[in-house]
Coordinates of C-alpha atoms in Angstrom, one line a residue:
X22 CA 57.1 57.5 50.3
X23 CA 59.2 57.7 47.4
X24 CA 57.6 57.7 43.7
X25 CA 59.1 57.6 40.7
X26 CA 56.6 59.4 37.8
X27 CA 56.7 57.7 34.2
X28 CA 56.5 60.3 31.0
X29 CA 52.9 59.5 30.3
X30 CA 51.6 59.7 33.7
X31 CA 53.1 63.4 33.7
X32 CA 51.8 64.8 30.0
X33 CA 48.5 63.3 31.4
X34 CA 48.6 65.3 35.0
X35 CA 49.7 68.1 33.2
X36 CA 47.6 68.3 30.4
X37 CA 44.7 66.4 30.8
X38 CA 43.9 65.9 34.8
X39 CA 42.1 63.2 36.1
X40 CA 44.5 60.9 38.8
X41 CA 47.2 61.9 36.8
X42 CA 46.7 65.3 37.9
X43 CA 45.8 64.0 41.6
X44 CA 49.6 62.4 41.9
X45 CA 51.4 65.6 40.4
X46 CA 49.6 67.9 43.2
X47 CA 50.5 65.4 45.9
X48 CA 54.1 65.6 44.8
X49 CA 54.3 69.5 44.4
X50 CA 52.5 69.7 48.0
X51 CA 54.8 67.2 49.2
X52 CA 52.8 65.0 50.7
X53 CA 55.0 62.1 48.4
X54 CA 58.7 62.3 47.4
X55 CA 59.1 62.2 43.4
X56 CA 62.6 61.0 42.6
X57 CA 64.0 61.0 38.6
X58 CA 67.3 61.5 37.0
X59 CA 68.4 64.0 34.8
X60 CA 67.6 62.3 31.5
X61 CA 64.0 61.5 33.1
X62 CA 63.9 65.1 33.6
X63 CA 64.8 66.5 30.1
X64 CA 62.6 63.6 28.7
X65 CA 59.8 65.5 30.9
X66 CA 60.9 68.8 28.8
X67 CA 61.3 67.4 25.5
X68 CA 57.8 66.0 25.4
X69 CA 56.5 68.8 27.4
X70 CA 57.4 70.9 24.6
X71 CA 56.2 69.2 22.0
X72 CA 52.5 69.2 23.3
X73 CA 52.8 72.8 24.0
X74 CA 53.7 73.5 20.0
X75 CA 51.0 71.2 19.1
X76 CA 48.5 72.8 21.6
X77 CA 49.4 76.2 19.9
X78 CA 51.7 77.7 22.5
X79 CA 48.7 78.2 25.3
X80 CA 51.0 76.7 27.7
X81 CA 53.6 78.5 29.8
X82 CA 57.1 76.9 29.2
X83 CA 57.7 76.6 32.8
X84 CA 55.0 74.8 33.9
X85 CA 57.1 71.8 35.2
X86 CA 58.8 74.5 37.8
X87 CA 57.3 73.6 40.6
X88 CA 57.4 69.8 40.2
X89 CA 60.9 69.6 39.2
X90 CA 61.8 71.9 42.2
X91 CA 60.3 69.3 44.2
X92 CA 61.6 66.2 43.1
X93 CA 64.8 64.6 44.6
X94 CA 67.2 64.1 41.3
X95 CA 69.5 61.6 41.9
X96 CA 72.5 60.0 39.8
X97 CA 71.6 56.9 38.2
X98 CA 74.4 53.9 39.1
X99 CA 72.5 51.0 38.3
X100 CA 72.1 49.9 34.9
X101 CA 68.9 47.4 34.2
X102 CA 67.9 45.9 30.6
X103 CA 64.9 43.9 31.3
X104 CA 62.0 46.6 29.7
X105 CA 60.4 45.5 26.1
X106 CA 61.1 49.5 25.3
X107 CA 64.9 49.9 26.0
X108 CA 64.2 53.5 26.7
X109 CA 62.1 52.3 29.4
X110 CA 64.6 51.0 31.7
X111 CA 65.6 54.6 33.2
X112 CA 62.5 54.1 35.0
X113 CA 63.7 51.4 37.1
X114 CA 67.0 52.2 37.4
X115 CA 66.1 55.5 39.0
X116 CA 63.6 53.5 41.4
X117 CA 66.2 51.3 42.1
X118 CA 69.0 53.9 42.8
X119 CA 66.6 56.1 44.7
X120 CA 64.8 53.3 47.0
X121 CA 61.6 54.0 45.5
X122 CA 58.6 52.2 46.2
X123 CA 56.6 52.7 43.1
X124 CA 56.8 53.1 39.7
X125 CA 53.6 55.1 38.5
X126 CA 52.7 54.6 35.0
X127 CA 50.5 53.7 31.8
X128 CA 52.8 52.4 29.9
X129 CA 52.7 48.7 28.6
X130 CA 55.6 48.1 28.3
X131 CA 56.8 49.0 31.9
X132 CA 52.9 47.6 33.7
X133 CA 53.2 44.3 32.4
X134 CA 56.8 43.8 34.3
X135 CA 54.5 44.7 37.3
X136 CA 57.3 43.9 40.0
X137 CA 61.1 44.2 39.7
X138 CA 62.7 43.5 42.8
X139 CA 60.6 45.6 45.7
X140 CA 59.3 48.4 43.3
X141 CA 56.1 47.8 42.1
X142 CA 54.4 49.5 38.8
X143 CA 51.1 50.7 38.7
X144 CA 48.7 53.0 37.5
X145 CA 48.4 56.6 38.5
X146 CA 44.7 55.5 38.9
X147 CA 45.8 52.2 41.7
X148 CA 48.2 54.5 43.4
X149 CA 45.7 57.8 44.4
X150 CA 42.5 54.8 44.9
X151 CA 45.5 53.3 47.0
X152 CA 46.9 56.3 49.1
X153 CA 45.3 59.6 48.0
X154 CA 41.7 59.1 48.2
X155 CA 41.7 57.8 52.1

């Protein structure tokens, strides 16, 4: 099954745990394909970063190694302008342009579309009570 992994839903796996955490381990263990683009990716760095100078530097750099290892990067073709946040919209395009089943994330602005075409958005929370916790 393909996933693709909103921004939040990784600072939250990475930093705090909880089902966030759950989804992340499921994708480095491959037991669910992650797919993102290259801007989702150095979005995942940027912020990354930023919690780790805020956090003091306790954090190793690399951390998103193995998950980005993991993940299927694709090249986005499809361009979509339907999200309240334009910045959003990379999301969907990389679901769409992947064949992903699910967007996972806890962002607003991307939940309350809930459905675009056959991708549906939920919560890191509805997807492990939905397929990790059997």
């Amino acid at each position: 099954m393909k996933v693709v992994i909103d921004t939040n839903v990784l600072i939250s796996g990475v930093f705090f745990g909880g089902f966030p955490r759950k989804l992340l381990s499921a994708i480095i263990n491959q037991k669910i394909i992650a797919c993102a683009t290259t801007e989702i990716i150095n979005e995942y760095e940027e912020i990354i970063q930023e919690m780790i100078k805020r956090k003091q530097g306790y954090i190793n750099k690399t951390i998103l190694t193995p998950l980005i290892k993991t993940m299927e990067i694709i090249e986005p073709v499809t361009h979509i302008e339907i999200c309240r946040d334009p910045d959003d919209d990379k999301f969907l395009e990389c679901a769409k342009d992947s064949h992903a089943f699910y967007i996972v994330s806890g962002d607003k602005d991307l939940l309350v579309i809930k459905k675009y075409e056959d991708i549906q958005i939920i919560t890191a929370k509805d997807f492990c009570e939905k397929f990790l916790l059997k």
